[in-house]
Amino acid sequence: MNASSHDRHTRRFAVSAPQRRVIGRCVWASLIAAALTAGCMQLGCRSIDKFGESRQSVAARRLSRQGLKAARQGEWGVAEDLFSKSLDVSDNNDAAHRGLADTLWLRGRRNEAIVHLKQAVQLSAGDPKHLQRLGRMYLELGRVDEAARQCEIALQSDREWAALWALWGDCEMAQGRSPAALAAYHRALSLQPDYPYVQLQAAEIYHQQKRHDRLLATLDRFNESGGSALVNQTDGGIIPGRADLLRGLAYRELGRGDEATRCLIAAAQKNPSDVTARLQLAASSIAGGDSVAAQGWIAQAMRIDPEAVAASGWVRSSIDTSELAGNMAISALDDPHPNSRMQSVYSPDSGLSRPGDANAPRSNSRMAIGPASRESR
């Protein structure tokens, strides 16, 4: 082969720079494709499993939403069944555990409810809403230390939620520390001014402290329809007519008799099964010299709950009892034990019943005005 033939042969198989770059890219693409193929062959089953888990999660969430809808409609049996089915499909759904816990609680199965709510707390990595609800459950069972602990943990994550400060205030009240409780309620009201449950709790403390003007100011914006008279999962229940009763007692102490009577009548109408307002109206009537009106109110109270009237601590007096068909007449003026009368606002002459948590176990935890925020947050 002569020189000219060799040159022509070399030029035929010569590769330009752009062509070399294209070839290099194709080689790398082939290598990457081969690696991906091998990886998919190894991970294929695992990917299918994850896809299956995703479908299970979707189904579990759908059942959980249906359970929540049933619970809102008061269909507790249906709700429990749906939440249970959701957990059968996927037991790592904190919303289903929370929904089942609330449903079981309302059906009286308290211990089971706490088990599921603790699971919801764990799965959600300490969601403050689950912690607050768990604390409320503990408090209603009288387990004050555990309630305070849940609240303290939640406040480390969220100090701007009024319901947490309301729970903290209730924990303080359960331990007999009303000044610290009042401070917590004030914090809650600073975050949520129109908070019926907290307004009423603060008013109860002002009533104890005989700070009648502060009580009236606190209840000035009170809206009873904004709270629940039956069951409130975030807070305790609001007794119908309780705000009117407290207002009436405050007005009476301030010498505003007409306003006191109007409020007490409103309290009696809103809570027809409770005799407290009627006994207070009888006391006001006696103080005003109207024994006929007093007999009327006492007669109503006797028809509603004679045992409560008998247990109120009042005794027979000069009121004519002939119209009461032998039932016990009550006098707000006579006290058989004047030297032993309790100084508490829940004494017989106040007509107020002691809160359910008054005799709850005392906590040994250190709580003053609330848990201090962590500097590292």
Short mmCIF file of the C-alpha atoms (twelve columns), coordinates in Angstrom:
data_MODEL
# 
_entry.id   MODEL 
# 
loop_
_atom_site.group_PDB 
_atom_site.id 
_atom_site.type_symbol 
_atom_site.label_atom_id 
_atom_site.label_alt_id 
_atom_site.label_comp_id 
_atom_site.label_asym_id 
_atom_site.label_seq_id 
_atom_site.Cartn_x 
_atom_site.Cartn_y 
_atom_site.Cartn_z 
_atom_site.pdbx_PDB_model_num 
ATOM 1   C CA . MET A 1   0.000   0.000  0.000   1 
ATOM 2   C CA . ASN A 2   1.533   3.317  -1.013  1 
ATOM 3   C CA . ALA A 3   1.429   6.459  1.077   1 
ATOM 4   C CA . SER A 4   -1.559  7.974  -0.668  1 
ATOM 5   C CA . SER A 5   -3.662  4.805  -0.134  1 
ATOM 6   C CA . HIS A 6   -2.729  4.725  3.569   1 
ATOM 7   C CA . ASP A 7   -3.787  8.328  4.023   1 
ATOM 8   C CA . ARG A 8   -7.140  7.714  2.400   1 
ATOM 9   C CA . HIS A 9   -7.726  4.647  4.641   1 
ATOM 10  C CA . THR A 10  -6.847  6.625  7.788   1 
ATOM 11  C CA . ARG A 11  -9.151  9.471  6.913   1 
ATOM 12  C CA . ARG A 12  -12.031 7.019  6.351   1 
ATOM 13  C CA . PHE A 13  -11.919 5.729  9.975   1 
ATOM 14  C CA . ALA A 14  -10.865 8.973  11.641  1 
ATOM 15  C CA . VAL A 15  -13.335 10.296 14.304  1 
ATOM 16  C CA . SER A 16  -13.825 13.993 14.771  1 
ATOM 17  C CA . ALA A 17  -13.992 15.630 18.249  1 
ATOM 18  C CA . PRO A 18  -17.811 16.119 18.218  1 
ATOM 19  C CA . GLN A 19  -18.288 12.487 17.265  1 
ATOM 20  C CA . ARG A 20  -16.068 11.361 20.127  1 
ATOM 21  C CA . ARG A 21  -18.187 13.319 22.608  1 
ATOM 22  C CA . VAL A 22  -21.385 11.705 21.320  1 
ATOM 23  C CA . ILE A 23  -19.882 8.245  21.581  1 
ATOM 24  C CA . GLY A 24  -18.724 8.933  25.144  1 
ATOM 25  C CA . ARG A 25  -22.180 10.021 26.215  1 
ATOM 26  C CA . CYS A 26  -23.732 6.908  24.727  1 
ATOM 27  C CA . VAL A 27  -21.292 4.710  26.615  1 
ATOM 28  C CA . TRP A 28  -22.084 6.430  29.943  1 
ATOM 29  C CA . ALA A 29  -25.802 6.192  29.282  1 
ATOM 30  C CA . SER A 30  -25.481 2.482  28.653  1 
ATOM 31  C CA . LEU A 31  -23.582 1.992  31.898  1 
ATOM 32  C CA . ILE A 32  -26.144 3.957  33.902  1 
ATOM 33  C CA . ALA A 33  -29.011 2.042  32.320  1 
ATOM 34  C CA . ALA A 34  -27.359 -1.250 33.202  1 
ATOM 35  C CA . ALA A 35  -26.865 -0.161 36.796  1 
ATOM 36  C CA . LEU A 36  -30.494 0.971  37.116  1 
ATOM 37  C CA . THR A 37  -31.720 -2.309 35.658  1 
ATOM 38  C CA . ALA A 38  -29.726 -4.285 38.201  1 
ATOM 39  C CA . GLY A 39  -31.002 -2.083 41.052  1 
ATOM 40  C CA . CYS A 40  -34.612 -2.452 39.981  1 
ATOM 41  C CA . MET A 41  -34.246 -6.229 39.828  1 
ATOM 42  C CA . GLN A 42  -32.960 -6.218 43.427  1 
ATOM 43  C CA . LEU A 43  -35.479 -3.663 44.793  1 
ATOM 44  C CA . GLY A 44  -38.503 -4.578 42.758  1 
ATOM 45  C CA . CYS A 45  -40.273 -6.533 45.474  1 
ATOM 46  C CA . ARG A 46  -39.492 -3.844 48.028  1 
ATOM 47  C CA . SER A 47  -40.995 -1.157 45.789  1 
ATOM 48  C CA . ILE A 48  -44.135 -3.213 45.350  1 
ATOM 49  C CA . ASP A 49  -44.407 -3.561 49.132  1 
ATOM 50  C CA . LYS A 50  -44.139 0.216  49.573  1 
ATOM 51  C CA . PHE A 51  -46.818 0.739  46.959  1 
ATOM 52  C CA . GLY A 52  -49.032 -1.673 48.841  1 
ATOM 53  C CA . GLU A 53  -48.388 0.165  52.092  1 
ATOM 54  C CA . SER A 54  -49.331 3.432  50.421  1 
ATOM 55  C CA . ARG A 55  -52.653 1.971  49.323  1 
ATOM 56  C CA . GLN A 56  -53.262 0.707  52.868  1 
ATOM 57  C CA . SER A 57  -52.536 4.148  54.291  1 
ATOM 58  C CA . VAL A 58  -55.014 5.741  51.902  1 
ATOM 59  C CA . ALA A 59  -57.687 3.225  52.896  1 
ATOM 60  C CA . ALA A 60  -56.953 3.731  56.599  1 
ATOM 61  C CA . ARG A 61  -57.233 7.505  56.308  1 
ATOM 62  C CA . ARG A 62  -60.513 7.180  54.450  1 
ATOM 63  C CA . LEU A 63  -61.975 4.987  57.208  1 
ATOM 64  C CA . SER A 64  -60.636 7.405  59.825  1 
ATOM 65  C CA . ARG A 65  -62.381 10.348 58.154  1 
ATOM 66  C CA . GLN A 66  -65.622 8.392  58.032  1 
ATOM 67  C CA . GLY A 67  -65.241 7.613  61.722  1 
ATOM 68  C CA . LEU A 68  -64.724 11.279 62.536  1 
ATOM 69  C CA . LYS A 69  -67.864 12.188 60.604  1 
ATOM 70  C CA . ALA A 70  -69.873 9.575  62.506  1 
ATOM 71  C CA . ALA A 71  -68.518 10.871 65.815  1 
ATOM 72  C CA . ARG A 72  -69.560 14.430 64.968  1 
ATOM 73  C CA . GLN A 73  -73.069 13.133 64.319  1 
ATOM 74  C CA . GLY A 74  -73.117 11.377 67.690  1 
ATOM 75  C CA . GLU A 75  -73.070 7.873  66.189  1 
ATOM 76  C CA . TRP A 76  -70.521 6.543  68.660  1 
ATOM 77  C CA . GLY A 77  -70.968 2.864  67.869  1 
ATOM 78  C CA . VAL A 78  -70.456 3.469  64.156  1 
ATOM 79  C CA . ALA A 79  -67.484 5.718  64.880  1 
ATOM 80  C CA . GLU A 80  -65.811 3.100  67.067  1 
ATOM 81  C CA . ASP A 81  -66.277 0.453  64.376  1 
ATOM 82  C CA . LEU A 82  -64.801 2.669  61.647  1 
ATOM 83  C CA . PHE A 83  -61.794 3.734  63.720  1 
ATOM 84  C CA . SER A 84  -61.139 0.098  64.649  1 
ATOM 85  C CA . LYS A 85  -61.283 -0.949 60.987  1 
ATOM 86  C CA . SER A 86  -58.888 1.872  60.116  1 
ATOM 87  C CA . LEU A 87  -56.378 0.559  62.646  1 
ATOM 88  C CA . ASP A 88  -56.851 -2.989 61.341  1 
ATOM 89  C CA . VAL A 89  -55.751 -1.753 57.923  1 
ATOM 90  C CA . SER A 90  -52.873 0.369  59.238  1 
ATOM 91  C CA . ASP A 91  -52.064 0.742  62.926  1 
ATOM 92  C CA . ASN A 92  -49.650 3.657  62.458  1 
ATOM 93  C CA . ASN A 93  -52.382 6.274  61.941  1 
ATOM 94  C CA . ASP A 94  -52.334 8.653  64.912  1 
ATOM 95  C CA . ALA A 95  -55.621 10.274 63.847  1 
ATOM 96  C CA . ALA A 96  -57.414 6.915  64.057  1 
ATOM 97  C CA . HIS A 97  -55.945 6.236  67.508  1 
ATOM 98  C CA . ARG A 98  -57.062 9.706  68.644  1 
ATOM 99  C CA . GLY A 99  -60.550 9.268  67.228  1 
ATOM 100 C CA . LEU A 100 -60.945 5.856  68.822  1 
ATOM 101 C CA . ALA A 101 -59.651 7.213  72.138  1 
ATOM 102 C CA . ASP A 102 -62.234 10.014 72.173  1 
ATOM 103 C CA . THR A 103 -65.008 7.598  71.216  1 
ATOM 104 C CA . LEU A 104 -64.068 5.069  73.899  1 
ATOM 105 C CA . TRP A 105 -63.828 7.853  76.484  1 
ATOM 106 C CA . LEU A 106 -67.336 9.044  75.747  1 
ATOM 107 C CA . ARG A 107 -68.587 5.466  76.005  1 
ATOM 108 C CA . GLY A 108 -67.089 5.100  79.476  1 
ATOM 109 C CA . ARG A 109 -64.128 2.887  78.545  1 
ATOM 110 C CA . ARG A 110 -61.567 5.189  80.093  1 
ATOM 111 C CA . ASN A 111 -58.518 2.920  80.373  1 
ATOM 112 C CA . GLU A 112 -58.768 1.774  76.761  1 
ATOM 113 C CA . ALA A 113 -59.121 5.379  75.665  1 
ATOM 114 C CA . ILE A 114 -55.904 6.377  77.412  1 
ATOM 115 C CA . VAL A 115 -54.007 3.478  75.821  1 
ATOM 116 C CA . HIS A 116 -54.993 4.597  72.323  1 
ATOM 117 C CA . LEU A 117 -54.334 8.260  73.030  1 
ATOM 118 C CA . LYS A 118 -50.854 7.480  74.323  1 
ATOM 119 C CA . GLN A 119 -50.261 5.593  71.064  1 
ATOM 120 C CA . ALA A 120 -51.406 8.668  69.125  1 
ATOM 121 C CA . VAL A 121 -48.931 10.816 71.077  1 
ATOM 122 C CA . GLN A 122 -46.117 8.415  70.256  1 
ATOM 123 C CA . LEU A 123 -46.949 8.136  66.547  1 
ATOM 124 C CA . SER A 124 -47.256 11.919 66.183  1 
ATOM 125 C CA . ALA A 125 -43.933 12.577 67.959  1 
ATOM 126 C CA . GLY A 126 -45.686 14.465 70.745  1 
ATOM 127 C CA . ASP A 127 -48.369 16.474 68.964  1 
ATOM 128 C CA . PRO A 128 -49.471 19.165 71.509  1 
ATOM 129 C CA . LYS A 129 -53.131 18.555 70.641  1 
ATOM 130 C CA . HIS A 130 -52.869 14.894 71.593  1 
ATOM 131 C CA . LEU A 131 -50.889 15.758 74.728  1 
ATOM 132 C CA . GLN A 132 -53.476 18.327 75.790  1 
ATOM 133 C CA . ARG A 133 -56.297 15.836 75.369  1 
ATOM 134 C CA . LEU A 134 -54.359 13.180 77.288  1 
ATOM 135 C CA . GLY A 135 -53.741 15.675 80.092  1 
ATOM 136 C CA . ARG A 136 -57.451 16.504 80.234  1 
ATOM 137 C CA . MET A 137 -58.310 12.809 80.521  1 
ATOM 138 C CA . TYR A 138 -55.821 12.324 83.351  1 
ATOM 139 C CA . LEU A 139 -57.215 15.370 85.155  1 
ATOM 140 C CA . GLU A 140 -60.778 14.101 84.923  1 
ATOM 141 C CA . LEU A 141 -59.594 10.849 86.512  1 
ATOM 142 C CA . GLY A 142 -57.950 12.771 89.355  1 
ATOM 143 C CA . ARG A 143 -54.436 11.909 88.188  1 
ATOM 144 C CA . VAL A 144 -53.220 15.470 88.596  1 
ATOM 145 C CA . ASP A 145 -49.463 14.844 88.405  1 
ATOM 146 C CA . GLU A 146 -49.785 12.997 85.100  1 
ATOM 147 C CA . ALA A 147 -52.102 15.670 83.719  1 
ATOM 148 C CA . ALA A 148 -49.635 18.417 84.645  1 
ATOM 149 C CA . ARG A 149 -46.779 16.470 83.070  1 
ATOM 150 C CA . GLN A 150 -48.556 16.139 79.712  1 
ATOM 151 C CA . CYS A 151 -49.406 19.831 79.775  1 
ATOM 152 C CA . GLU A 152 -45.839 20.807 80.590  1 
ATOM 153 C CA . ILE A 153 -44.451 18.739 77.700  1 
ATOM 154 C CA . ALA A 154 -46.981 20.290 75.305  1 
ATOM 155 C CA . LEU A 155 -46.145 23.829 76.473  1 
ATOM 156 C CA . GLN A 156 -42.499 23.213 75.618  1 
ATOM 157 C CA . SER A 157 -43.607 22.876 71.982  1 
ATOM 158 C CA . ASP A 158 -46.459 25.373 71.834  1 
ATOM 159 C CA . ARG A 159 -46.885 28.227 74.315  1 
ATOM 160 C CA . GLU A 160 -49.311 30.143 72.106  1 
ATOM 161 C CA . TRP A 161 -52.285 27.774 72.332  1 
ATOM 162 C CA . ALA A 162 -54.842 29.037 74.840  1 
ATOM 163 C CA . ALA A 163 -56.259 25.583 75.564  1 
ATOM 164 C CA . LEU A 164 -52.925 24.466 77.013  1 
ATOM 165 C CA . TRP A 165 -52.898 27.370 79.472  1 
ATOM 166 C CA . ALA A 166 -56.518 26.574 80.354  1 
ATOM 167 C CA . LEU A 167 -55.476 23.026 81.207  1 
ATOM 168 C CA . TRP A 168 -52.513 24.316 83.210  1 
ATOM 169 C CA . GLY A 169 -54.860 26.558 85.164  1 
ATOM 170 C CA . ASP A 170 -57.144 23.603 85.880  1 
ATOM 171 C CA . CYS A 171 -54.166 21.591 87.134  1 
ATOM 172 C CA . GLU A 172 -53.295 24.428 89.484  1 
ATOM 173 C CA . MET A 173 -56.880 24.658 90.705  1 
ATOM 174 C CA . ALA A 174 -56.938 20.912 91.348  1 
ATOM 175 C CA . GLN A 175 -54.028 21.479 93.710  1 
ATOM 176 C CA . GLY A 176 -55.689 24.385 95.508  1 
ATOM 177 C CA . ARG A 177 -53.432 27.064 94.040  1 
ATOM 178 C CA . SER A 178 -56.019 29.564 92.840  1 
ATOM 179 C CA . PRO A 179 -53.616 32.542 92.357  1 
ATOM 180 C CA . ALA A 180 -51.410 30.479 90.038  1 
ATOM 181 C CA . ALA A 181 -54.500 29.134 88.291  1 
ATOM 182 C CA . LEU A 182 -55.781 32.674 87.757  1 
ATOM 183 C CA . ALA A 183 -52.444 33.666 86.218  1 
ATOM 184 C CA . ALA A 184 -52.717 30.750 83.781  1 
ATOM 185 C CA . TYR A 185 -56.288 31.695 82.884  1 
ATOM 186 C CA . HIS A 186 -55.183 35.271 82.238  1 
ATOM 187 C CA . ARG A 187 -52.505 33.952 79.892  1 
ATOM 188 C CA . ALA A 188 -55.139 31.922 78.040  1 
ATOM 189 C CA . LEU A 189 -57.431 34.954 77.737  1 
ATOM 190 C CA . SER A 190 -54.580 37.074 76.427  1 
ATOM 191 C CA . LEU A 191 -54.239 34.569 73.586  1 
ATOM 192 C CA . GLN A 192 -57.986 34.053 73.095  1 
ATOM 193 C CA . PRO A 193 -60.104 36.809 74.693  1 
ATOM 194 C CA . ASP A 194 -63.456 35.191 73.885  1 
ATOM 195 C CA . TYR A 195 -62.904 31.858 75.621  1 
ATOM 196 C CA . PRO A 196 -66.106 30.969 77.532  1 
ATOM 197 C CA . TYR A 197 -64.677 28.092 79.541  1 
ATOM 198 C CA . VAL A 198 -61.714 30.116 80.800  1 
ATOM 199 C CA . GLN A 199 -63.830 33.200 81.450  1 
ATOM 200 C CA . LEU A 200 -66.079 31.128 83.680  1 
ATOM 201 C CA . GLN A 201 -63.141 29.501 85.463  1 
ATOM 202 C CA . ALA A 202 -61.608 32.898 86.199  1 
ATOM 203 C CA . ALA A 203 -64.984 34.195 87.390  1 
ATOM 204 C CA . GLU A 204 -65.232 31.301 89.854  1 
ATOM 205 C CA . ILE A 205 -61.928 32.384 91.388  1 
ATOM 206 C CA . TYR A 206 -63.033 36.013 91.589  1 
ATOM 207 C CA . HIS A 207 -66.176 34.811 93.348  1 
ATOM 208 C CA . GLN A 208 -64.045 32.998 95.912  1 
ATOM 209 C CA . GLN A 209 -61.942 36.112 96.380  1 
ATOM 210 C CA . LYS A 210 -65.083 38.285 96.653  1 
ATOM 211 C CA . ARG A 211 -63.804 40.498 93.852  1 
ATOM 212 C CA . HIS A 212 -67.265 41.149 92.473  1 
ATOM 213 C CA . ASP A 213 -66.356 43.945 90.070  1 
ATOM 214 C CA . ARG A 214 -63.630 41.804 88.483  1 
ATOM 215 C CA . LEU A 215 -66.096 38.921 88.190  1 
ATOM 216 C CA . LEU A 216 -68.607 41.072 86.327  1 
ATOM 217 C CA . ALA A 217 -65.913 42.499 84.056  1 
ATOM 218 C CA . THR A 218 -64.664 38.995 83.210  1 
ATOM 219 C CA . LEU A 219 -68.143 37.791 82.288  1 
ATOM 220 C CA . ASP A 220 -69.025 40.958 80.389  1 
ATOM 221 C CA . ARG A 221 -68.113 39.318 77.052  1 
ATOM 222 C CA . PHE A 222 -69.188 35.831 78.065  1 
ATOM 223 C CA . ASN A 223 -71.069 33.941 75.350  1 
ATOM 224 C CA . GLU A 224 -72.503 30.725 76.696  1 
ATOM 225 C CA . SER A 225 -73.255 29.401 73.207  1 
ATOM 226 C CA . GLY A 226 -69.523 29.547 72.452  1 
ATOM 227 C CA . GLY A 227 -68.872 26.728 74.930  1 
ATOM 228 C CA . SER A 228 -70.289 23.273 75.303  1 
ATOM 229 C CA . ALA A 229 -72.820 22.578 78.015  1 
ATOM 230 C CA . LEU A 230 -72.352 18.849 77.576  1 
ATOM 231 C CA . VAL A 231 -68.946 17.562 76.546  1 
ATOM 232 C CA . ASN A 232 -66.009 19.540 75.300  1 
ATOM 233 C CA . GLN A 233 -63.002 17.439 74.359  1 
ATOM 234 C CA . THR A 234 -60.586 20.331 74.778  1 
ATOM 235 C CA . ASP A 235 -61.945 21.727 78.053  1 
ATOM 236 C CA . GLY A 236 -64.282 20.698 80.799  1 
ATOM 237 C CA . GLY A 237 -67.996 21.234 80.406  1 
ATOM 238 C CA . ILE A 238 -69.807 24.515 80.977  1 
ATOM 239 C CA . ILE A 239 -72.796 24.225 83.303  1 
ATOM 240 C CA . PRO A 240 -75.821 25.979 81.779  1 
ATOM 241 C CA . GLY A 241 -76.739 29.136 83.645  1 
ATOM 242 C CA . ARG A 242 -73.602 29.124 85.795  1 
ATOM 243 C CA . ALA A 243 -72.455 32.506 84.504  1 
ATOM 244 C CA . ASP A 244 -75.867 34.025 85.270  1 
ATOM 245 C CA . LEU A 245 -75.737 32.545 88.769  1 
ATOM 246 C CA . LEU A 246 -72.321 34.090 89.449  1 
ATOM 247 C CA . ARG A 247 -73.473 37.422 88.049  1 
ATOM 248 C CA . GLY A 248 -76.577 37.359 90.226  1 
ATOM 249 C CA . LEU A 249 -74.578 36.705 93.385  1 
ATOM 250 C CA . ALA A 250 -72.114 39.462 92.498  1 
ATOM 251 C CA . TYR A 251 -74.891 41.978 91.818  1 
ATOM 252 C CA . ARG A 252 -76.546 41.080 95.122  1 
ATOM 253 C CA . GLU A 253 -73.311 41.653 97.034  1 
ATOM 254 C CA . LEU A 254 -72.976 45.030 95.311  1 
ATOM 255 C CA . GLY A 255 -76.502 46.012 96.353  1 
ATOM 256 C CA . ARG A 256 -77.960 45.814 92.835  1 
ATOM 257 C CA . GLY A 257 -81.016 43.761 93.746  1 
ATOM 258 C CA . ASP A 258 -83.059 44.057 90.547  1 
ATOM 259 C CA . GLU A 259 -80.146 42.985 88.357  1 
ATOM 260 C CA . ALA A 260 -79.379 40.155 90.761  1 
ATOM 261 C CA . THR A 261 -82.939 38.862 90.544  1 
ATOM 262 C CA . ARG A 262 -82.953 38.989 86.728  1 
ATOM 263 C CA . CYS A 263 -79.697 37.007 86.546  1 
ATOM 264 C CA . LEU A 264 -80.818 34.424 89.080  1 
ATOM 265 C CA . ILE A 265 -84.105 33.887 87.248  1 
ATOM 266 C CA . ALA A 266 -82.152 33.445 84.002  1 
ATOM 267 C CA . ALA A 267 -79.914 30.875 85.716  1 
ATOM 268 C CA . ALA A 268 -82.954 28.943 86.956  1 
ATOM 269 C CA . GLN A 269 -84.468 28.910 83.475  1 
ATOM 270 C CA . LYS A 270 -81.265 27.764 81.766  1 
ATOM 271 C CA . ASN A 271 -80.662 24.949 84.240  1 
ATOM 272 C CA . PRO A 272 -84.106 23.675 85.244  1 
ATOM 273 C CA . SER A 273 -82.701 20.556 86.939  1 
ATOM 274 C CA . ASP A 274 -80.578 22.510 89.457  1 
ATOM 275 C CA . VAL A 275 -82.043 24.057 92.602  1 
ATOM 276 C CA . THR A 276 -79.195 26.453 93.417  1 
ATOM 277 C CA . ALA A 277 -80.596 29.527 91.666  1 
ATOM 278 C CA . ARG A 278 -84.054 28.933 93.149  1 
ATOM 279 C CA . LEU A 279 -82.671 28.696 96.673  1 
ATOM 280 C CA . GLN A 280 -80.733 31.919 96.081  1 
ATOM 281 C CA . LEU A 281 -83.925 33.591 94.858  1 
ATOM 282 C CA . ALA A 282 -85.669 32.369 98.003  1 
ATOM 283 C CA . ALA A 283 -82.867 33.837 100.111 1 
ATOM 284 C CA . SER A 284 -83.165 37.181 98.318  1 
ATOM 285 C CA . SER A 285 -86.916 37.159 98.823  1 
ATOM 286 C CA . ILE A 286 -86.516 36.487 102.540 1 
ATOM 287 C CA . ALA A 287 -83.967 39.281 102.822 1 
ATOM 288 C CA . GLY A 288 -86.459 41.575 101.112 1 
ATOM 289 C CA . GLY A 289 -89.265 40.565 103.433 1 
ATOM 290 C CA . ASP A 290 -91.269 38.711 100.772 1 
ATOM 291 C CA . SER A 291 -91.959 35.346 102.394 1 
ATOM 292 C CA . VAL A 292 -94.662 34.463 99.843  1 
ATOM 293 C CA . ALA A 293 -92.198 34.675 96.963  1 
ATOM 294 C CA . ALA A 294 -89.661 32.752 99.015  1 
ATOM 295 C CA . GLN A 295 -92.178 29.935 99.563  1 
ATOM 296 C CA . GLY A 296 -92.782 29.803 95.824  1 
ATOM 297 C CA . TRP A 297 -89.108 29.395 95.003  1 
ATOM 298 C CA . ILE A 298 -88.621 26.813 97.732  1 
ATOM 299 C CA . ALA A 299 -91.624 24.858 96.502  1 
ATOM 300 C CA . GLN A 300 -90.108 24.758 93.003  1 
ATOM 301 C CA . ALA A 301 -86.779 23.582 94.414  1 
ATOM 302 C CA . MET A 302 -88.495 20.846 96.442  1 
ATOM 303 C CA . ARG A 303 -90.287 19.549 93.352  1 
ATOM 304 C CA . ILE A 304 -87.032 19.434 91.412  1 
ATOM 305 C CA . ASP A 305 -84.662 17.873 93.932  1 
ATOM 306 C CA . PRO A 306 -85.804 17.542 97.557  1 
ATOM 307 C CA . GLU A 307 -82.616 15.721 98.542  1 
ATOM 308 C CA . ALA A 308 -80.455 18.612 97.321  1 
ATOM 309 C CA . VAL A 309 -82.602 21.063 99.250  1 
ATOM 310 C CA . ALA A 310 -82.291 18.941 102.377 1 
ATOM 311 C CA . ALA A 311 -78.526 18.718 101.923 1 
ATOM 312 C CA . SER A 312 -78.128 22.446 101.377 1 
ATOM 313 C CA . GLY A 313 -77.598 23.104 105.084 1 
ATOM 314 C CA . TRP A 314 -80.600 25.392 105.626 1 
ATOM 315 C CA . VAL A 315 -83.101 24.688 108.417 1 
ATOM 316 C CA . ARG A 316 -86.711 25.234 109.253 1 
ATOM 317 C CA . SER A 317 -87.571 28.820 110.056 1 
ATOM 318 C CA . SER A 318 -90.589 31.035 110.668 1 
ATOM 319 C CA . ILE A 319 -91.652 30.687 107.048 1 
ATOM 320 C CA . ASP A 320 -95.114 29.162 106.877 1 
ATOM 321 C CA . THR A 321 -94.592 25.617 105.622 1 
ATOM 322 C CA . SER A 322 -98.238 24.579 105.375 1 
ATOM 323 C CA . GLU A 323 -98.294 25.157 101.626 1 
ATOM 324 C CA . LEU A 324 -95.261 22.942 101.122 1 
ATOM 325 C CA . ALA A 325 -97.202 19.753 101.946 1 
ATOM 326 C CA . GLY A 326 -94.934 18.804 104.780 1 
ATOM 327 C CA . ASN A 327 -91.714 19.410 102.869 1 
ATOM 328 C CA . MET A 328 -88.833 21.074 104.622 1 
ATOM 329 C CA . ALA A 329 -88.761 24.860 104.456 1 
ATOM 330 C CA . ILE A 330 -85.449 26.599 104.015 1 
ATOM 331 C CA . SER A 331 -84.286 29.852 105.511 1 
ATOM 332 C CA . ALA A 332 -81.229 31.749 104.362 1 
ATOM 333 C CA . LEU A 333 -81.275 33.776 107.557 1 
ATOM 334 C CA . ASP A 334 -81.016 31.024 110.179 1 
ATOM 335 C CA . ASP A 335 -77.753 29.161 110.546 1 
ATOM 336 C CA . PRO A 336 -77.713 26.338 113.124 1 
ATOM 337 C CA . HIS A 337 -73.913 26.500 113.386 1 
ATOM 338 C CA . PRO A 338 -72.944 30.176 113.085 1 
ATOM 339 C CA . ASN A 339 -69.501 29.633 114.591 1 
ATOM 340 C CA . SER A 340 -68.609 26.705 112.386 1 
ATOM 341 C CA . ARG A 341 -69.690 28.116 109.071 1 
ATOM 342 C CA . MET A 342 -67.066 27.575 106.396 1 
ATOM 343 C CA . GLN A 343 -65.436 30.706 105.127 1 
ATOM 344 C CA . SER A 344 -65.283 29.149 101.675 1 
ATOM 345 C CA . VAL A 345 -67.618 30.477 98.998  1 
ATOM 346 C CA . TYR A 346 -69.068 26.984 98.882  1 
ATOM 347 C CA . SER A 347 -70.667 27.384 102.306 1 
ATOM 348 C CA . PRO A 348 -74.393 26.656 102.661 1 
ATOM 349 C CA . ASP A 349 -75.421 30.296 102.440 1 
ATOM 350 C CA . SER A 350 -73.709 30.677 99.091  1 
ATOM 351 C CA . GLY A 351 -75.770 27.971 97.427  1 
ATOM 352 C CA . LEU A 352 -72.761 27.011 95.325  1 
ATOM 353 C CA . SER A 353 -71.758 23.385 94.991  1 
ATOM 354 C CA . ARG A 354 -68.122 22.444 95.416  1 
ATOM 355 C CA . PRO A 355 -66.376 21.666 92.088  1 
ATOM 356 C CA . GLY A 356 -65.821 18.018 91.293  1 
ATOM 357 C CA . ASP A 357 -62.052 18.371 91.457  1 
ATOM 358 C CA . ALA A 358 -61.995 19.981 94.907  1 
ATOM 359 C CA . ASN A 359 -61.059 16.713 96.565  1 
ATOM 360 C CA . ALA A 360 -58.795 15.472 93.784  1 
ATOM 361 C CA . PRO A 361 -55.408 14.054 94.798  1 
ATOM 362 C CA . ARG A 362 -52.824 16.711 95.401  1 
ATOM 363 C CA . SER A 363 -49.811 16.894 93.142  1 
ATOM 364 C CA . ASN A 364 -46.241 17.152 94.336  1 
ATOM 365 C CA . SER A 365 -44.976 18.693 91.112  1 
ATOM 366 C CA . ARG A 366 -43.541 22.196 91.246  1 
ATOM 367 C CA . MET A 367 -45.948 24.530 89.465  1 
ATOM 368 C CA . ALA A 368 -46.196 28.221 90.220  1 
ATOM 369 C CA . ILE A 369 -47.324 30.320 87.278  1 
ATOM 370 C CA . GLY A 370 -46.545 27.793 84.600  1 
ATOM 371 C CA . PRO A 371 -43.585 25.934 83.186  1 
ATOM 372 C CA . ALA A 372 -40.724 28.167 82.117  1 
ATOM 373 C CA . SER A 373 -39.942 28.194 78.441  1 
ATOM 374 C CA . ARG A 374 -36.719 26.536 77.463  1 
ATOM 375 C CA . GLU A 375 -33.982 28.828 76.324  1 
ATOM 376 C CA . SER A 376 -32.899 26.327 73.692  1 
ATOM 377 C CA . ARG A 377 -36.227 26.531 71.916  1 
# 
